Coordinates of C-alpha atoms in Angstrom, one line a residue:
M1 CA 100.8 111.7 99.9
G2 CA 99.2 113.0 103.1
I3 CA 100.5 112.8 106.6
Q4 CA 101.7 109.5 107.9
K5 CA 98.6 107.7 109.5
G6 CA 98.3 108.3 113.1
C7 CA 99.7 111.7 113.1
E8 CA 96.5 113.4 112.2
N9 CA 95.6 114.3 116.0
M10 CA 99.3 115.5 116.5
V11 CA 98.8 117.9 113.6
S12 CA 95.4 119.0 114.5
N13 CA 96.4 119.4 118.3
K14 CA 99.6 121.6 117.3
V15 CA 97.3 123.8 115.0
K16 CA 95.0 124.2 118.0
A17 CA 97.8 125.0 120.3
F18 CA 99.3 127.6 118.0
L19 CA 95.9 129.2 117.5
Q20 CA 95.4 129.4 121.2
M21 CA 98.7 131.0 121.8
H22 CA 97.9 133.8 119.4
D23 CA 94.4 134.2 121.0
Y24 CA 92.4 132.4 118.1
N25 CA 90.1 129.4 118.0
I26 CA 88.9 126.7 115.5
K27 CA 86.1 129.1 114.3
D28 CA 88.6 131.9 113.3
L29 CA 90.6 129.2 111.3
L30 CA 87.4 127.9 109.7
S31 CA 86.6 131.5 108.6
W32 CA 90.2 132.3 107.4
L33 CA 89.9 129.1 105.2
G34 CA 86.4 129.6 104.1
T35 CA 85.4 126.1 105.0
T36 CA 83.2 124.2 107.5
R37 CA 84.3 122.2 110.7
Q38 CA 83.2 119.0 108.9
N39 CA 85.4 119.7 105.8
Y40 CA 88.4 120.8 107.8
N41 CA 88.1 117.5 110.0
K42 CA 87.9 115.6 106.8
K43 CA 91.2 117.1 105.6
V44 CA 92.8 116.6 109.0
D45 CA 91.6 112.9 109.0
I46 CA 93.3 112.2 105.7
G47 CA 96.5 114.2 106.4
N48 CA 95.6 116.9 103.8
I49 CA 96.6 120.2 105.3
T50 CA 98.4 122.3 102.4
I51 CA 101.2 124.8 102.9
R52 CA 98.7 127.3 101.6
E53 CA 96.5 126.5 104.7
L54 CA 99.6 126.6 107.0
L55 CA 100.8 129.9 105.4
V56 CA 97.1 131.4 106.1
I57 CA 97.5 130.5 109.7
A58 CA 100.8 131.7 110.1
N59 CA 100.1 135.0 108.4
K60 CA 97.0 135.8 110.7
C61 CA 99.2 135.2 113.5
D62 CA 102.0 137.3 112.3
C63 CA 104.4 134.5 112.0
D64 CA 106.4 132.7 109.2
I65 CA 106.9 129.0 108.6
A66 CA 110.6 128.0 108.6
F67 CA 113.0 125.1 107.9
V68 CA 115.5 125.2 110.9
S69 CA 118.8 123.1 111.1
R70 CA 118.6 120.8 114.0
S71 CA 122.4 120.8 114.3
S72 CA 122.9 124.6 114.1
G73 CA 119.6 126.1 114.9
R74 CA 119.9 128.2 111.9
N75 CA 116.7 129.3 109.8
L76 CA 117.7 127.9 106.6
M77 CA 114.6 129.0 104.4
S78 CA 111.3 130.5 105.6
F79 CA 107.8 130.9 103.9
N80 CA 105.9 134.2 104.6
K81 CA 102.9 136.3 103.7
Y82 CA 104.7 137.0 100.3
D83 CA 104.9 133.5 99.5
L84 CA 101.2 133.2 100.4
D85 CA 100.2 136.0 97.9
E86 CA 102.4 134.1 95.3
I87 CA 100.4 131.0 95.9
N88 CA 96.9 132.8 95.9
N89 CA 98.0 134.5 92.6
K90 CA 98.9 131.3 91.0
R91 CA 95.5 129.7 92.2
H92 CA 93.7 132.6 90.5
G93 CA 95.8 132.7 87.2
V94 CA 97.3 136.0 88.0
D95 CA 101.0 136.6 86.7
K96 CA 103.1 139.2 88.1

C-alpha cells in the first residue's frame, strides 16, 4: 500500500527541503537512485517511495532515519547506512 492519496506533494516537498538543507538537489537524488525524473515523479505520484530510497537519501546526507516517541522524545529505533548495506545485499542475493 502506498502513501495516502493527496500526500504525494507533501512527501516530495519534504524530500526536496531535506536535500536543500544539505546543499543537494533533485538531480543529485536522481543520480543516487539511478533513475530519471519521469520515473521518480511516477513513484511519488503513486506513493511508492521505499525505505531503501529514503535510506539512500539519509546516507548521502550523513543522517539516519528514526522512530521518535512523541510523548518522550526518545529515539526508539533508527535505520542507518548499515541497514542500507543489508538491504542492498539482500537485493543482490548476498548473504553475510
